[in-house]
mmCIF file of C-alpha atoms in Angstrom:
data_model
loop_
_atom_site.group_PDB
_atom_site.id
_atom_site.type_symbol
_atom_site.label_atom_id
_atom_site.label_comp_id
_atom_site.label_asym_id
_atom_site.label_seq_id
_atom_site.Cartn_x
_atom_site.Cartn_y
_atom_site.Cartn_z
ATOM 1 C CA MET A 402 5.905 1.771 22.701
ATOM 2 C CA PRO A 403 7.330 4.659 20.635
ATOM 3 C CA TYR A 404 9.289 3.930 17.474
ATOM 4 C CA GLU A 405 11.903 5.992 15.701
ATOM 5 C CA PRO A 406 10.296 7.516 12.615
ATOM 6 C CA PRO A 407 11.613 6.324 9.237
ATOM 7 C CA THR A 408 14.030 8.515 7.304
ATOM 8 C CA HIS A 409 15.475 9.007 3.831
ATOM 9 C CA THR A 410 18.976 7.933 4.937
ATOM 10 C CA VAL A 411 19.156 4.822 2.751
ATOM 11 C CA GLU A 412 17.656 6.620 -0.218
ATOM 12 C CA ARG A 413 20.182 9.434 0.100
ATOM 13 C CA SER A 414 22.979 6.859 0.270
ATOM 14 C CA LEU A 415 21.731 5.134 -2.875
ATOM 15 C CA ARG A 416 21.505 8.427 -4.698
ATOM 16 C CA ALA A 417 25.054 9.329 -3.679
ATOM 17 C CA THR A 418 26.678 5.962 -4.436
ATOM 18 C CA THR A 419 24.808 4.900 -7.575
ATOM 19 C CA GLY A 420 23.693 8.184 -9.095
ATOM 20 C CA ALA A 421 20.062 7.061 -8.865
ATOM 21 C CA LYS A 422 17.544 9.861 -9.229
ATOM 22 C CA ILE A 423 14.370 7.828 -8.739
ATOM 23 C CA VAL A 424 14.338 5.345 -5.865
ATOM 24 C CA ALA A 425 11.402 3.062 -5.088
ATOM 25 C CA GLY A 426 10.656 1.438 -1.757
ATOM 26 C CA VAL A 427 9.269 -2.089 -2.080
ATOM 27 C CA ASP A 428 7.500 -4.238 0.503
ATOM 28 C CA GLU A 429 5.311 -7.324 0.416
ATOM 29 C CA VAL A 430 2.379 -8.683 2.366
ATOM 30 C CA GLY A 431 0.781 -12.109 2.334
ATOM 31 C CA ARG A 432 3.919 -14.241 2.303
ATOM 32 C CA GLY A 433 2.817 -16.342 5.282
ATOM 33 C CA ALA A 434 -0.890 -16.563 4.472
ATOM 34 C CA TRP A 435 -2.621 -19.819 3.566
ATOM 35 C CA ALA A 436 -4.987 -18.139 1.138
ATOM 36 C CA GLY A 437 -4.974 -15.201 -1.223
ATOM 37 C CA PRO A 438 -2.241 -13.595 -3.297
ATOM 38 C CA VAL A 439 1.118 -12.307 -2.234
ATOM 39 C CA THR A 440 0.990 -8.551 -2.810
ATOM 40 C CA VAL A 441 3.876 -6.176 -3.414
ATOM 41 C CA CYS A 442 3.743 -2.387 -3.389
ATOM 42 C CA ALA A 443 6.370 -0.163 -4.974
ATOM 43 C CA ALA A 444 6.312 3.443 -3.756
ATOM 44 C CA VAL A 445 8.283 6.495 -4.845
ATOM 45 C CA THR A 446 8.289 9.310 -2.319
ATOM 46 C CA GLY A 447 11.152 11.619 -3.218
ATOM 47 C CA LEU A 448 12.808 13.277 -0.216
ATOM 48 C CA ARG A 449 9.773 14.985 1.275
ATOM 49 C CA ARG A 450 8.820 14.773 4.926
ATOM 50 C CA ALA A 451 6.608 11.781 5.645
ATOM 51 C CA PRO A 452 3.101 11.967 7.116
ATOM 52 C CA GLU A 453 2.930 11.802 10.889
ATOM 53 C CA GLY A 454 2.915 8.306 12.366
ATOM 54 C CA LEU A 455 4.349 6.480 9.359
ATOM 55 C CA THR A 456 6.077 3.205 10.278
ATOM 56 C CA ASP A 457 5.843 -0.528 9.570
ATOM 57 C CA SER A 458 2.198 -1.381 8.860
ATOM 58 C CA LYS A 459 2.234 -4.159 11.473
ATOM 59 C CA LEU A 460 2.871 -1.592 14.210
ATOM 60 C CA ILE A 461 -0.197 0.513 13.372
ATOM 61 C CA THR A 462 -3.767 -0.191 14.459
ATOM 62 C CA PRO A 463 -6.118 -1.234 11.636
ATOM 63 C CA LYS A 464 -8.179 1.945 11.896
ATOM 64 C CA ARG A 465 -5.143 4.223 11.804
ATOM 65 C CA ARG A 466 -3.535 2.104 9.065
ATOM 66 C CA THR A 467 -6.554 2.509 6.800
ATOM 67 C CA ALA A 468 -6.620 6.276 7.287
ATOM 68 C CA LEU A 469 -2.861 6.526 6.775
ATOM 69 C CA ALA A 470 -2.987 4.474 3.556
ATOM 70 C CA ALA A 471 -5.563 6.873 2.099
ATOM 71 C CA GLU A 472 -3.296 9.776 3.028
ATOM 72 C CA LEU A 473 -0.214 8.079 1.608
ATOM 73 C CA GLU A 474 -1.840 7.281 -1.719
ATOM 74 C CA LYS A 475 -2.239 11.030 -2.245
ATOM 75 C CA TRP A 476 1.116 11.975 -0.712
ATOM 76 C CA VAL A 477 3.515 9.655 -2.543
ATOM 77 C CA THR A 478 4.991 10.694 -5.877
ATOM 78 C CA ALA A 479 3.812 7.374 -7.342
ATOM 79 C CA TYR A 480 2.861 3.888 -6.236
ATOM 80 C CA ALA A 481 1.753 0.652 -7.853
ATOM 81 C CA LEU A 482 0.701 -2.802 -6.703
ATOM 82 C CA GLY A 483 1.613 -6.198 -8.077
ATOM 83 C CA HIS A 484 0.109 -9.548 -7.145
ATOM 84 C CA ALA A 485 0.993 -13.196 -7.585
ATOM 85 C CA SER A 486 -2.004 -15.509 -7.369
ATOM 86 C CA PRO A 487 -2.286 -18.664 -5.240
ATOM 87 C CA GLU A 488 -1.949 -20.698 -8.443
ATOM 88 C CA GLU A 489 1.280 -18.889 -9.325
ATOM 89 C CA ILE A 490 2.594 -19.402 -5.794
ATOM 90 C CA ASP A 491 1.832 -23.126 -6.052
ATOM 91 C CA GLU A 492 3.481 -23.378 -9.453
ATOM 92 C CA LEU A 493 6.539 -21.193 -8.916
ATOM 93 C CA GLY A 494 7.235 -21.248 -5.180
ATOM 94 C CA MET A 495 7.232 -18.197 -2.947
ATOM 95 C CA THR A 496 10.558 -16.659 -3.940
ATOM 96 C CA ALA A 497 9.735 -16.638 -7.643
ATOM 97 C CA ALA A 498 6.171 -15.515 -6.914
ATOM 98 C CA LEU A 499 7.490 -12.584 -4.880
ATOM 99 C CA ARG A 500 9.725 -11.570 -7.752
ATOM 100 C CA LEU A 501 6.817 -11.820 -10.184
ATOM 101 C CA ALA A 502 4.623 -9.612 -7.996
ATOM 102 C CA ALA A 503 7.446 -7.106 -7.420
ATOM 103 C CA VAL A 504 8.237 -6.829 -11.136
ATOM 104 C CA ARG A 505 4.548 -6.296 -11.865
ATOM 105 C CA ALA A 506 4.448 -3.483 -9.296
ATOM 106 C CA LEU A 507 7.628 -1.825 -10.560
ATOM 107 C CA ASP A 508 6.563 -2.132 -14.194
ATOM 108 C CA ALA A 509 3.231 -0.507 -13.332
ATOM 109 C CA LEU A 510 4.884 2.652 -11.975
ATOM 110 C CA PRO A 511 4.573 5.636 -14.323
ATOM 111 C CA VAL A 512 8.384 5.986 -14.330
ATOM 112 C CA ARG A 513 11.033 3.285 -14.014
ATOM 113 C CA PRO A 514 13.070 3.544 -10.787
ATOM 114 C CA ASP A 515 16.854 3.755 -10.999
ATOM 115 C CA ALA A 516 17.208 1.806 -7.750
ATOM 116 C CA VAL A 517 15.061 -0.146 -5.303
ATOM 117 C CA ILE A 518 15.089 -0.398 -1.519
ATOM 118 C CA LEU A 519 13.811 -3.869 -0.640
ATOM 119 C CA ASP A 520 12.573 -4.759 2.829
ATOM 120 C CA GLY A 521 14.369 -7.719 4.401
ATOM 121 C CA LYS A 522 17.751 -9.374 3.977
ATOM 122 C CA HIS A 523 17.068 -11.452 0.847
ATOM 123 C CA ASP A 524 17.107 -9.942 -2.629
ATOM 124 C CA TYR A 525 14.268 -11.786 -4.338
ATOM 125 C CA LEU A 526 14.192 -9.189 -7.120
ATOM 126 C CA GLY A 527 17.673 -9.406 -8.615
ATOM 127 C CA SER A 528 19.008 -8.254 -11.966
ATOM 128 C CA PRO A 529 18.547 -5.955 -13.817
ATOM 129 C CA TRP A 530 17.335 -3.918 -10.846
ATOM 130 C CA LYS A 531 19.788 -2.100 -8.580
ATOM 131 C CA VAL A 532 18.670 -3.359 -5.174
ATOM 132 C CA ARG A 533 19.580 -2.382 -1.620
ATOM 133 C CA THR A 534 18.135 -4.775 0.961
ATOM 134 C CA VAL A 535 17.406 -3.326 4.383
ATOM 135 C CA ILE A 536 16.400 -5.433 7.389
ATOM 136 C CA LYS A 537 13.340 -3.809 8.965
ATOM 137 C CA GLY A 538 13.299 -1.344 6.118
ATOM 138 C CA ASP A 539 9.572 -0.927 6.692
ATOM 139 C CA GLN A 540 10.480 0.774 9.984
ATOM 140 C CA SER A 541 13.570 2.719 8.935
ATOM 141 C CA CYS A 542 12.976 3.805 5.310
ATOM 142 C CA ILE A 543 10.175 6.197 4.408
ATOM 143 C CA ALA A 544 9.492 4.778 0.934
ATOM 144 C CA VAL A 545 9.443 1.185 2.206
ATOM 145 C CA ALA A 546 7.192 2.096 5.133
ATOM 146 C CA ALA A 547 4.771 3.787 2.739
ATOM 147 C CA ALA A 548 4.766 0.693 0.518
ATOM 148 C CA SER A 549 4.190 -1.485 3.600
ATOM 149 C CA VAL A 550 1.087 0.404 4.700
ATOM 150 C CA ILE A 551 -0.477 0.655 1.231
ATOM 151 C CA ALA A 552 0.164 -3.027 0.457
ATOM 152 C CA LYS A 553 -1.294 -4.203 3.771
ATOM 153 C CA VAL A 554 -4.475 -2.132 3.527
ATOM 154 C CA ARG A 555 -5.100 -2.998 -0.115
ATOM 155 C CA ARG A 556 -4.564 -6.732 0.342
ATOM 156 C CA ASP A 557 -6.673 -6.840 3.529
ATOM 157 C CA ALA A 558 -9.505 -5.163 1.600
ATOM 158 C CA MET A 559 -9.184 -7.718 -1.220
ATOM 159 C CA MET A 560 -9.399 -10.600 1.229
ATOM 160 C CA ALA A 561 -12.354 -9.059 3.108
ATOM 161 C CA GLU A 562 -14.291 -8.949 -0.159
ATOM 162 C CA LEU A 563 -13.960 -12.739 -0.421
ATOM 163 C CA GLU A 564 -15.764 -13.307 2.887
ATOM 164 C CA GLY A 565 -19.203 -14.040 1.516
ATOM 165 C CA GLU A 566 -21.324 -16.817 0.077
ATOM 166 C CA SER A 567 -20.999 -15.433 -3.453
ATOM 167 C CA GLN A 568 -17.300 -16.366 -3.439
ATOM 168 C CA GLY A 569 -17.765 -19.597 -1.499
ATOM 169 C CA CYS A 570 -15.606 -18.282 1.330
ATOM 170 C CA ALA A 571 -18.140 -17.535 4.049
ATOM 171 C CA GLY A 572 -16.985 -18.713 7.455
ATOM 172 C CA TYR A 573 -13.234 -18.663 6.780
ATOM 173 C CA GLY A 574 -12.861 -15.285 8.475
ATOM 174 C CA PHE A 575 -10.945 -13.665 5.638
ATOM 175 C CA ASP A 576 -12.344 -10.283 6.670
ATOM 176 C CA ALA A 577 -10.482 -10.645 9.975
ATOM 177 C CA ASN A 578 -7.514 -12.929 9.251
ATOM 178 C CA ALA A 579 -6.761 -11.921 5.621
ATOM 179 C CA GLY A 580 -6.038 -15.555 4.774
ATOM 180 C CA TYR A 581 -3.521 -16.096 7.576
ATOM 181 C CA PRO A 582 -3.841 -18.962 10.081
ATOM 182 C CA SER A 583 -6.431 -18.363 12.793
ATOM 183 C CA PRO A 584 -8.769 -20.625 14.826
ATOM 184 C CA VAL A 585 -11.735 -19.669 12.627
ATOM 185 C CA HIS A 586 -9.747 -20.275 9.454
ATOM 186 C CA LYS A 587 -8.472 -23.654 10.659
ATOM 187 C CA ALA A 588 -11.950 -24.795 11.735
ATOM 188 C CA ALA A 589 -13.443 -23.867 8.354
ATOM 189 C CA LEU A 590 -10.684 -25.724 6.536
ATOM 190 C CA GLU A 591 -11.287 -28.857 8.579
ATOM 191 C CA GLU A 592 -15.014 -28.754 7.901
ATOM 192 C CA ARG A 593 -15.189 -27.478 4.313
ATOM 193 C CA GLY A 594 -11.705 -27.841 2.871
ATOM 194 C CA PRO A 595 -9.756 -25.290 0.852
ATOM 195 C CA THR A 596 -11.405 -22.744 -1.421
ATOM 196 C CA PRO A 597 -10.195 -21.776 -4.920
ATOM 197 C CA PHE A 598 -8.266 -18.979 -3.183
ATOM 198 C CA HIS A 599 -6.118 -21.276 -1.041
ATOM 199 C CA ARG A 600 -2.516 -22.225 -1.714
ATOM 200 C CA LEU A 601 -2.606 -25.949 -2.293
ATOM 201 C CA SER A 602 1.121 -26.677 -2.134
ATOM 202 C CA TRP A 603 1.401 -25.582 1.486
ATOM 203 C CA SER A 604 1.972 -27.883 4.453
ATOM 204 C CA TYR A 605 -1.254 -26.957 6.311
ATOM 205 C CA LEU A 606 -2.978 -29.592 4.153
ATOM 206 C CA ASP A 607 -0.811 -32.288 5.744
ATOM 207 C CA ALA A 608 -2.804 -31.816 8.962
ATOM 208 C CA LEU A 609 -6.148 -32.238 7.163
ATOM 209 C CA PRO A 610 -6.405 -35.943 6.260
ATOM 210 C CA GLN A 611 -9.767 -35.594 4.508
ATOM 211 C CA TRP A 612 -8.394 -32.882 2.188
ATOM 212 C CA ARG A 613 -4.795 -34.028 1.848
ATOM 213 C CA HIS A 614 -5.482 -35.485 -1.587
ATOM 214 C CA LEU A 615 -5.881 -31.930 -2.924
ATOM 215 C CA LYS A 616 -2.291 -31.006 -2.144
ATOM 216 C CA LYS A 617 -0.183 -29.967 -5.118
ATOM 217 C CA ILE A 618 3.408 -31.088 -5.313
ATOM 218 C CA ARG A 619 5.644 -28.554 -6.942
ATOM 219 C CA ILE A 620 8.492 -30.005 -8.975
ATOM 220 C CA SER A 621 11.689 -27.974 -9.053
ATOM 221 C CA ALA A 622 12.734 -26.445 -12.372
ATOM 222 C CA GLU A 623 15.738 -28.773 -12.519
ATOM 223 C CA ALA A 624 13.627 -31.884 -11.908
ATOM 224 C CA ALA A 625 11.014 -30.750 -14.426
ATOM 225 C CA ALA A 626 13.716 -30.302 -17.059
ATOM 226 C CA LEU A 627 15.086 -33.779 -16.417
ATOM 227 C CA GLU A 628 11.618 -35.321 -16.444
ATOM 228 C CA SER A 629 10.690 -33.680 -19.717
ATOM 229 C CA GLY A 630 13.875 -35.139 -21.194
ATOM 230 C CA GLY A 631 12.888 -38.633 -20.130
ATOM 231 C CA GLN A 632 15.687 -39.008 -17.594
ATOM 232 C CA LEU A 633 13.285 -39.361 -14.679
ATOM 233 C CA GLY A 634 10.701 -41.385 -16.506
ATOM 234 C CA PHE A 635 10.449 -45.093 -17.187
ATOM 235 C CA ASP A 636 11.894 -45.707 -20.623
ATOM 236 C CA PHE A 637 11.629 -49.341 -21.669
#
């Protein structure tokens, strides 16, 4: 099925309405995985014509995606990756972890963007960044599409490296599923339980009675503040 190629329309609009000179496209991968980090890529492309075939990473075959990512890393003006670990996801929750990873990516760019195009409808980045959210931005915006492809290929490679006895992850299929749910992944969890790379606050553990005791319960910031003040404790 053919897809309309992404454009610089949103970037041009941001430049015209906000005076931004440097605009970064930002996209994430790993939000729905059970294991591994959530990874965010920030890419600055300028207004040049994109490489042929650029679109949302999920619409590209793995072989083509890998080749395109290598091309994009040389083509973009700048790019940087940011990660939030499984431990940070468990501690902070996904929204805050996404922001942490995005800020790390943006801070790692050689120049600070004046504005950001963020894939999706929710602004998890917030102040002080000037953010324009775009639903399916990874299909319609060149900078976001570039970030999508680079983030996907880099994170998949990170997860594939874990698939081996040296990391204690052999048999979980991370080289194929990248930490997302799959029959192989589920079977390994049932037999061997979660690895140090799994997110332990997630509901998949509820379906694993023998490993359910490992689940971490994240307390909201408001509840933690009350508890630390003694208001949720037992004061006799």
